[in-house]
Short mmCIF file of C-alpha atoms in Angstrom, two decimals:
data_model
loop_
_atom_site.label_atom_id
_atom_site.label_comp_id
_atom_site.label_asym_id
_atom_site.label_seq_id
_atom_site.Cartn_x
_atom_site.Cartn_y
_atom_site.Cartn_z
CA MET M 1 1.61 -6.38 -11.07
CA MET M 2 1.75 -8.62 -12.03
CA LYS M 3 3.02 -10.91 -14.27
CA ARG M 4 6.32 -12.00 -15.64
CA LYS M 5 5.01 -14.72 -18.74
CA PHE M 6 5.80 -18.49 -19.57
CA THR M 7 4.95 -21.39 -21.81
CA GLN M 8 1.86 -22.53 -21.08
CA LEU M 9 0.83 -25.55 -21.95
CA ALA M 10 -2.65 -26.14 -21.53
CA VAL M 11 -3.71 -29.02 -22.71
CA VAL M 12 -0.93 -30.96 -20.88
CA SER M 13 -1.97 -29.21 -17.21
CA THR M 14 -6.13 -29.92 -18.20
CA LEU M 15 -4.97 -33.84 -18.35
CA LEU M 16 -2.71 -33.63 -15.67
CA ALA M 17 -5.63 -31.99 -13.56
CA SER M 18 -8.19 -33.80 -15.04
CA ILE M 19 -5.88 -37.76 -13.86
CA LEU M 20 -5.06 -36.36 -10.51
CA THR M 21 -8.07 -35.10 -8.81
CA GLY M 22 -11.23 -35.05 -11.39
CA CYS M 23 -13.61 -33.00 -12.32
CA ALA M 24 -15.57 -31.41 -9.42
CA GLY M 25 -19.51 -32.44 -10.80
CA GLU M 26 -22.01 -30.71 -10.61
CA GLY M 27 -22.11 -27.39 -8.10
CA GLY M 28 -19.71 -26.40 -6.07
CA SER M 29 -16.47 -27.63 -4.46
CA SER M 30 -16.42 -27.24 -0.37
CA SER M 31 -14.52 -29.94 0.09
CA SER M 32 -13.30 -28.43 4.02
CA ALA M 33 -16.84 -26.85 4.57
CA GLY M 34 -16.23 -29.72 7.01
CA GLY M 35 -13.48 -29.25 9.42
CA ASP M 36 -13.10 -26.03 11.51
CA THR M 37 -10.67 -23.84 9.42
CA ILE M 38 -11.05 -22.85 5.36
CA LYS M 39 -8.09 -23.77 3.90
CA ILE M 40 -6.29 -21.10 1.40
CA GLY M 41 -3.85 -22.10 -1.25
CA ALA M 42 -0.99 -19.60 -1.43
CA ASN M 43 1.06 -20.72 -4.57
CA LEU M 44 4.30 -17.70 -4.48
CA GLU M 45 7.03 -17.18 -5.99
CA LEU M 46 8.83 -17.98 -2.87
CA SER M 47 12.50 -18.95 -4.48
CA GLY M 48 13.20 -17.93 -8.33
CA GLY M 49 13.86 -15.13 -10.43
CA VAL M 50 10.70 -12.72 -9.08
CA ALA M 51 10.81 -14.29 -5.41
CA SER M 52 10.68 -10.28 -4.10
CA PHE M 53 7.58 -9.80 -4.83
CA GLY M 54 6.02 -13.48 -4.29
CA SER M 55 8.07 -13.06 -0.44
CA SER M 56 6.13 -10.11 -0.04
CA ILE M 57 2.41 -10.88 -1.21
CA SER M 58 3.43 -13.76 1.73
CA LYS M 59 4.29 -11.79 4.29
CA GLY M 60 0.98 -9.50 3.71
CA ILE M 61 -0.99 -12.70 3.57
CA ASP M 62 0.25 -14.02 7.40
CA LEU M 63 -1.01 -10.49 8.77
CA ALA M 64 -4.37 -10.31 7.49
CA VAL M 65 -4.78 -14.48 8.60
CA GLU M 66 -3.33 -13.52 11.49
CA GLU M 67 -5.78 -9.94 12.09
CA ILE M 68 -8.72 -12.63 10.71
CA ASN M 69 -8.45 -15.43 13.05
CA LYS M 70 -7.81 -13.75 16.09
CA ASP M 71 -10.96 -11.47 15.46
CA GLY M 72 -12.78 -14.52 15.05
CA GLY M 73 -11.94 -15.82 12.15
CA VAL M 74 -14.85 -16.28 8.86
CA ASP M 75 -18.45 -17.60 10.12
CA GLY M 76 -16.83 -18.88 12.56
CA LYS M 77 -14.03 -20.89 11.32
CA ASP M 78 -9.82 -19.97 11.16
CA ILE M 79 -8.20 -19.67 7.77
CA GLU M 80 -5.57 -21.60 7.52
CA ILE M 81 -3.14 -20.84 4.68
CA ILE M 82 -1.05 -23.74 2.38
CA LYS M 83 1.77 -22.27 1.18
CA VAL M 84 4.31 -23.95 -2.06
CA ASP M 85 6.13 -22.20 -4.01
CA ASN M 86 6.32 -22.55 -7.67
CA LYS M 87 9.93 -21.50 -7.91
CA SER M 88 9.28 -18.36 -10.18
CA GLU M 89 8.35 -21.38 -13.06
CA GLY M 90 4.89 -21.79 -14.81
CA SER M 91 5.28 -25.24 -14.67
CA GLU M 92 5.66 -25.64 -11.34
CA ALA M 93 2.88 -22.59 -10.28
CA THR M 94 0.99 -26.09 -12.64
CA SER M 95 2.28 -28.60 -10.34
CA ALA M 96 1.26 -26.35 -7.20
CA ALA M 97 -2.30 -25.40 -8.19
CA ILE M 98 -2.99 -29.41 -8.57
CA ARG M 99 -1.71 -30.02 -5.02
CA LEU M 100 -3.79 -27.92 -4.10
CA THR M 101 -7.01 -28.67 -5.61
CA SER M 102 -6.18 -32.69 -5.46
CA LYS M 103 -4.63 -33.44 -2.65
CA ASP M 104 -4.74 -30.47 0.05
CA LYS M 105 -8.71 -29.55 -0.90
CA VAL M 106 -8.57 -26.05 -1.00
CA THR M 107 -11.23 -23.68 -1.20
CA ALA M 108 -9.45 -20.89 -2.91
CA ILE M 109 -5.81 -20.28 -3.97
CA ILE M 110 -3.94 -17.19 -3.58
CA GLY M 111 -2.31 -15.99 -6.09
CA ALA M 112 0.68 -16.28 -8.28
CA ALA M 113 2.25 -13.16 -7.50
CA THR M 114 3.05 -13.22 -11.80
CA SER M 115 0.31 -12.91 -14.72
CA GLY M 116 1.90 -16.30 -16.75
CA ASN M 117 2.35 -17.97 -12.99
CA THR M 118 -1.22 -17.62 -12.16
CA VAL M 119 -3.13 -18.57 -15.78
CA ALA M 120 -0.89 -21.87 -15.85
CA GLN M 121 -3.68 -22.50 -12.87
CA ALA M 122 -6.11 -20.50 -14.03
CA GLN M 123 -7.36 -23.75 -16.53
CA ILE M 124 -7.40 -26.06 -12.83
CA ALA M 125 -8.90 -23.56 -11.14
CA ASN M 126 -12.02 -24.00 -13.59
CA ASP M 127 -12.33 -27.37 -13.49
CA ASN M 128 -11.94 -27.67 -9.79
CA LYS M 129 -14.18 -25.22 -9.12
CA THR M 130 -12.00 -23.63 -6.68
CA ILE M 131 -10.94 -19.60 -6.59
CA LEU M 132 -7.95 -18.78 -8.32
CA LEU M 133 -7.52 -14.52 -6.53
CA THR M 134 -3.97 -12.87 -7.77
CA PRO M 135 -2.64 -10.70 -5.80
CA SER M 136 -0.78 -8.60 -8.52
CA GLY M 137 -1.58 -10.64 -11.75
CA THR M 138 -1.96 -7.58 -13.99
CA SER M 139 -2.37 -8.43 -18.08
CA PRO M 140 -5.99 -8.42 -18.82
CA ASN M 141 -5.62 -12.84 -19.71
CA VAL M 142 -5.77 -13.81 -16.20
CA THR M 143 -9.55 -13.32 -16.07
CA VAL M 144 -10.34 -13.04 -19.82
CA ASN M 145 -9.93 -15.63 -22.28
CA GLU M 146 -8.34 -14.94 -25.97
CA ASP M 147 -12.09 -15.54 -27.32
CA GLY M 148 -13.39 -12.55 -24.79
CA SER M 149 -14.99 -15.26 -22.12
CA VAL M 150 -14.57 -14.83 -18.82
CA ASN M 151 -12.47 -16.98 -16.40
CA GLU M 152 -15.37 -17.61 -14.65
CA PHE M 153 -13.78 -18.94 -11.01
CA ALA M 154 -10.39 -16.12 -11.82
CA PHE M 155 -11.10 -12.77 -9.55
CA ARG M 156 -7.45 -10.38 -9.63
CA THR M 157 -6.91 -7.70 -6.65
CA SER M 158 -4.61 -5.46 -8.52
CA PHE M 159 -6.04 -3.75 -11.49
CA ILE M 160 -5.04 -3.97 -14.97
CA ASP M 161 -1.92 -3.31 -17.22
CA PRO M 162 -3.55 -0.69 -19.85
CA PHE M 163 -5.23 0.93 -16.26
CA GLN M 164 -1.32 1.50 -15.66
CA GLY M 165 -0.24 2.38 -19.05
CA THR M 166 -2.91 5.04 -19.17
CA VAL M 167 -1.91 6.80 -15.89
CA ALA M 168 2.03 6.57 -16.70
CA ALA M 169 1.38 8.60 -20.39
CA ASN M 170 -0.72 10.97 -18.49
CA PHE M 171 1.31 11.70 -15.75
CA ALA M 172 4.05 12.56 -18.50
CA ALA M 173 1.52 14.39 -20.30
CA ASN M 174 -0.16 16.09 -18.17
CA GLU M 175 1.68 16.33 -14.99
CA LEU M 176 5.63 16.76 -16.29
CA LYS M 177 4.81 18.54 -19.46
CA ILE M 178 6.19 15.77 -21.34
CA LYS M 179 6.31 16.81 -25.42
CA ASN M 180 9.04 13.75 -26.51
CA VAL M 181 9.67 10.02 -25.01
CA ALA M 182 11.65 6.84 -25.71
CA ILE M 183 9.41 3.53 -24.60
CA TYR M 184 12.22 0.45 -23.82
CA ALA M 185 10.67 -2.41 -23.34
CA ASP M 186 11.62 -6.40 -22.16
CA SER M 187 10.55 -8.12 -25.17
CA SER M 188 10.01 -11.72 -23.78
CA SER M 189 7.25 -10.19 -21.57
CA ASP M 190 3.75 -9.17 -22.10
CA TYR M 191 3.08 -7.79 -19.25
CA ALA M 192 5.94 -5.18 -20.51
CA LYS M 193 5.12 -5.33 -23.76
CA GLY M 194 0.64 -4.72 -22.79
CA LEU M 195 1.99 -1.84 -20.14
CA ALA M 196 3.63 -0.51 -23.68
CA LYS M 197 0.87 -0.44 -26.07
CA SER M 198 -1.64 1.24 -24.44
CA PHE M 199 1.52 3.69 -22.73
CA LYS M 200 2.06 4.61 -26.58
CA GLU M 201 -1.52 5.40 -27.54
CA THR M 202 -2.70 6.92 -24.72
CA PHE M 203 0.52 9.57 -24.74
CA GLU M 204 -0.32 9.94 -28.66
CA ALA M 205 -3.67 10.93 -28.32
CA ALA M 206 -2.76 13.38 -25.55
CA GLY M 207 -0.15 15.24 -28.87
CA GLY M 208 2.99 13.50 -27.71
CA LYS M 209 5.54 12.04 -29.85
CA ILE M 210 7.12 8.24 -29.83
CA VAL M 211 10.82 9.44 -30.65
CA ALA M 212 12.82 5.78 -30.19
CA THR M 213 11.09 1.81 -29.54
CA GLU M 214 13.68 0.13 -28.39
CA ALA M 215 13.82 -3.30 -26.71
CA TYR M 216 15.54 -5.98 -24.36
CA VAL M 217 14.45 -9.31 -22.73
CA THR M 218 14.75 -11.30 -19.82
CA LYS M 219 18.17 -11.73 -18.33
CA ASP M 220 19.89 -8.80 -20.49
CA THR M 221 22.87 -7.29 -18.58
CA ASP M 222 24.28 -5.21 -20.78
CA PHE M 223 22.60 -2.31 -22.03
CA ARG M 224 23.92 0.46 -23.27
CA SER M 225 24.74 0.40 -27.04
CA THR M 226 20.45 -0.02 -27.07
CA LEU M 227 20.85 3.11 -24.46
CA THR M 228 23.30 5.29 -26.75
CA ARG M 229 20.33 4.61 -29.65
CA ILE M 230 18.02 6.29 -27.44
CA LYS M 231 20.57 9.25 -26.03
CA SER M 232 20.68 10.18 -29.64
CA ALA M 233 17.18 10.22 -30.11
CA LYS M 234 16.71 13.19 -27.68
CA PRO M 235 14.22 11.86 -25.83
CA ASP M 236 12.51 14.44 -22.39
CA PHE M 237 11.42 10.88 -20.78
CA ILE M 238 11.92 7.68 -20.90
CA PHE M 239 9.04 4.69 -20.34
CA ILE M 240 10.62 1.57 -19.21
CA PRO M 241 8.22 -1.35 -18.15
CA GLY M 242 9.67 -3.97 -16.85
CA TYR M 243 10.50 -5.84 -13.69
CA TYR M 244 13.31 -4.82 -11.76
CA GLU M 245 15.95 -7.35 -12.45
CA GLU M 246 16.95 -5.95 -15.40
CA VAL M 247 15.11 -2.50 -14.82
CA GLY M 248 17.92 -1.88 -11.83
CA LEU M 249 20.39 -2.07 -14.11
CA ILE M 250 19.17 -0.43 -17.01
CA VAL M 251 18.96 2.79 -14.68
CA LYS M 252 22.37 2.15 -13.68
CA GLN M 253 23.56 2.19 -17.14
CA ALA M 254 21.80 5.41 -18.33
CA ARG M 255 22.72 7.75 -15.33
CA GLU M 256 25.93 6.44 -16.24
CA MET M 257 26.22 7.42 -20.46
CA GLY M 258 24.85 10.52 -19.21
CA ILE M 259 20.30 10.33 -19.03
CA ASP M 260 19.11 12.60 -16.77
CA VAL M 261 16.06 12.79 -18.49
CA PRO M 262 12.84 11.20 -16.03
CA LEU M 263 12.64 7.47 -16.29
CA MET M 264 9.47 5.65 -15.43
CA GLY M 265 8.13 2.60 -15.30
CA ALA M 266 5.21 0.40 -13.26
CA ASP M 267 4.40 -1.79 -10.20
CA GLY M 268 7.08 -4.21 -12.16
CA TRP M 269 10.03 -2.19 -10.21
CA ASP M 270 8.77 -2.05 -6.70
CA SER M 271 11.68 -3.56 -5.34
CA PRO M 272 13.55 -3.62 -2.83
CA LYS M 273 16.09 -5.42 -5.04
CA LEU M 274 15.98 -2.37 -7.44
CA VAL M 275 18.13 0.41 -4.76
CA GLU M 276 20.52 -1.81 -4.25
CA LEU M 277 20.69 -2.28 -8.48
CA ALA M 278 20.52 0.46 -9.37
CA GLY M 279 21.43 2.93 -6.54
CA ALA M 280 19.84 5.34 -4.73
CA GLU M 281 21.46 8.32 -6.49
CA ALA M 282 20.97 7.07 -9.82
CA LEU M 283 16.97 6.33 -9.29
CA ASN M 284 16.34 10.49 -8.71
CA ASN M 285 14.35 11.44 -10.92
CA THR M 286 11.92 8.01 -11.63
CA PHE M 287 8.88 7.42 -11.36
CA ILE M 288 6.00 4.79 -11.01
CA THR M 289 2.88 3.75 -11.17
CA ASN M 290 1.92 1.88 -7.94
CA HIS M 291 -0.77 0.31 -5.89
CA TYR M 292 -0.08 2.34 -2.86
CA SER M 293 1.78 4.06 -1.14
CA SER M 294 2.51 3.41 2.37
CA GLU M 295 3.13 6.97 2.93
CA ASP M 296 -0.60 7.57 2.00
CA PRO M 297 -1.85 9.46 4.44
CA ASP M 298 -5.15 7.57 4.53
CA GLU M 299 -6.26 6.17 7.97
CA LYS M 300 -6.50 2.45 7.08
CA ILE M 301 -4.01 2.93 4.71
CA GLN M 302 -1.51 4.21 8.15
CA THR M 303 -2.77 1.66 10.72
CA PHE M 304 -1.37 -1.36 8.25
CA VAL M 305 1.26 0.28 8.03
CA LYS M 306 1.76 0.64 11.64
CA ASN M 307 0.36 -3.71 11.72
CA PHE M 308 2.70 -3.92 9.21
CA SER M 309 6.13 -2.81 10.98
CA ASP M 310 4.93 -4.31 14.27
CA LYS M 311 4.92 -7.58 13.42
CA TYR M 312 7.62 -7.49 11.02
CA ASP M 313 10.69 -5.78 13.32
CA GLY M 314 9.33 -2.16 11.96
CA ALA M 315 9.41 -2.46 8.34
CA SER M 316 7.55 -0.60 5.82
CA PRO M 317 5.08 -2.34 3.10
CA ASP M 318 6.00 -2.35 0.03
CA ALA M 319 2.84 -2.40 -2.27
CA PHE M 320 3.02 -6.54 -2.98
CA ASN M 321 2.41 -6.35 0.87
CA ALA M 322 -0.30 -4.77 0.59
CA LEU M 323 -1.66 -6.59 -2.19
CA GLY M 324 -1.48 -9.89 -0.33
CA TYR M 325 -3.02 -8.31 2.90
CA ASP M 326 -6.26 -6.88 0.69
CA SER M 327 -6.53 -10.15 -1.01
CA VAL M 328 -7.08 -12.47 1.96
CA TYR M 329 -9.59 -9.57 2.60
CA LEU M 330 -11.54 -9.33 -0.39
CA LEU M 331 -11.58 -13.14 -0.08
CA ALA M 332 -12.70 -13.53 3.09
CA ASP M 333 -15.32 -10.67 3.11
CA ALA M 334 -16.66 -12.68 -0.57
CA ILE M 335 -16.91 -15.97 1.48
CA GLU M 336 -18.73 -13.84 4.80
CA ARG M 337 -21.02 -12.52 2.07
CA ALA M 338 -21.59 -16.07 0.33
CA GLY M 339 -22.87 -17.89 3.51
CA ASP M 340 -21.00 -21.40 3.51
CA LEU M 341 -17.62 -22.77 1.54
CA ASP M 342 -19.22 -23.21 -1.99
CA THR M 343 -17.13 -21.90 -3.69
CA THR M 344 -20.06 -21.15 -6.99
CA LYS M 345 -21.63 -18.92 -3.65
CA ILE M 346 -17.64 -17.89 -3.05
CA LYS M 347 -17.04 -17.10 -6.88
CA ASP M 348 -20.88 -15.26 -7.49
CA ALA M 349 -20.17 -13.25 -4.46
CA LEU M 350 -16.67 -11.74 -5.27
CA ALA M 351 -18.16 -11.36 -9.01
CA GLU M 352 -20.83 -8.79 -6.99
CA THR M 353 -17.81 -7.19 -4.60
CA LYS M 354 -18.75 -3.48 -4.59
CA ASP M 355 -17.26 -0.70 -2.42
CA LEU M 356 -15.08 -2.81 -0.49
CA ALA M 357 -12.72 -0.27 1.12
CA LEU M 358 -9.63 -1.94 0.78
CA VAL M 359 -5.70 -0.57 1.43
CA SER M 360 -4.75 -0.41 -1.98
CA GLY M 361 -7.91 1.07 -3.05
CA ASN M 362 -11.88 1.28 -2.95
CA VAL M 363 -12.64 -2.19 -4.60
CA THR M 364 -15.87 -3.58 -7.13
CA ILE M 365 -15.37 -5.58 -9.25
CA ASP M 366 -16.64 -4.91 -12.68
CA GLU M 367 -17.44 -7.69 -15.56
CA GLN M 368 -14.30 -9.19 -16.09
CA HIS M 369 -13.48 -9.93 -12.83
CA ASN M 370 -11.15 -7.06 -12.49
CA PRO M 371 -11.52 -4.68 -9.68
CA ILE M 372 -12.46 -0.92 -10.44
CA LYS M 373 -9.80 1.05 -8.17
CA SER M 374 -7.73 3.97 -7.86
CA ALA M 375 -3.61 4.23 -9.01
CA THR M 376 -0.36 5.79 -6.98
CA ILE M 377 2.23 7.48 -8.77
CA LEU M 378 5.58 7.47 -6.45
CA GLU M 379 8.60 9.12 -6.93
CA TYR M 380 12.00 7.98 -6.08
CA LYS M 381 14.44 10.28 -3.45
CA ASP M 382 17.15 9.49 -2.45
CA GLY M 383 16.56 5.69 -3.04
CA LYS M 384 13.16 5.29 -1.14
CA GLN M 385 9.99 5.95 -2.75
CA VAL M 386 7.91 9.06 -1.75
CA PHE M 387 3.70 9.46 -2.23
CA ASN M 388 3.41 11.88 -5.40
CA THR M 389 -0.57 11.81 -6.03
CA LYS M 390 -3.18 9.31 -6.33
CA VAL M 391 -4.96 9.19 -9.47
CA ASN M 392 -9.12 7.55 -9.13
CA PRO M 393 -10.40 5.55 -12.61
#
């Protein structure tokens, strides 16, 4: 999920929101209630560094909207999606949120794909009483502020980083029987640092040993000197939380240097670009935690896979496709239960979601606006993601 951190100028964002949109006033916004459609914004990374994530979410959104509208919409209203490209940048995500709330008067915003780009618009969403639902922003601070208070209008479809890190550590310790681990994390990413922290705590609690801890930063391209230090520590396993752009090169260079131990990461690896960068053979004996697998035999998942394949010329849906798809259904379910487009009522309905069957798992929203749901372990074999196991919360 998902995640890249950018410097946030909360005060500036709030001032811009106030100037361009004004306060929503008492009660919730119902700006699109009088029309024939429910306007939902999609603030996504359609270009830039993590465009693969946003583009996949966008396709999942389109499939869900097509299905819902074909089935009569929500309470007789069609869903209208208004997409804005945030270019994988926090400042652009802020500008997009201002546009969607002030000009387009949307009821809700789906996005962004990354935590940083979601946080960039959280204050604007709260000030305007607009639902903000990130499909894949996994950092805890998307929904919870530093003082522990909950962002009232912010929700997520994905599980959070500490859960992923815990699942990965338990898999390494209990399933692979690993004793000595190296951690190689992106020190410029809160996403990666959060995963590394939860992995380390869980793995050490299970009796394992961290034999090396190294760091890289976003946009690095040569990892050989650091990998040399890691190799000299003789780990049995390397945990590499980060995004596909750097991870693909790390995996490629590690294998070229003779590092053949299992490698593992999280949902930030999940992109077709990873295989292009690393090479299919280099990815053998690597694993990721993820939100779902297209190979899961669950009937609901296989129906989604077929419908996606039919719409997109035989393509197999990845986890970001599924999370975009699920985000629309999660929101539509809340709107239907709320009974109208008053966003305070929709927000309350979202918070009360219980055992909603979605493609990425049965979802119950907890008191911090996070879904309680399962995680999936995937293994790469000859460049393909293969379902390994499902882990329940």
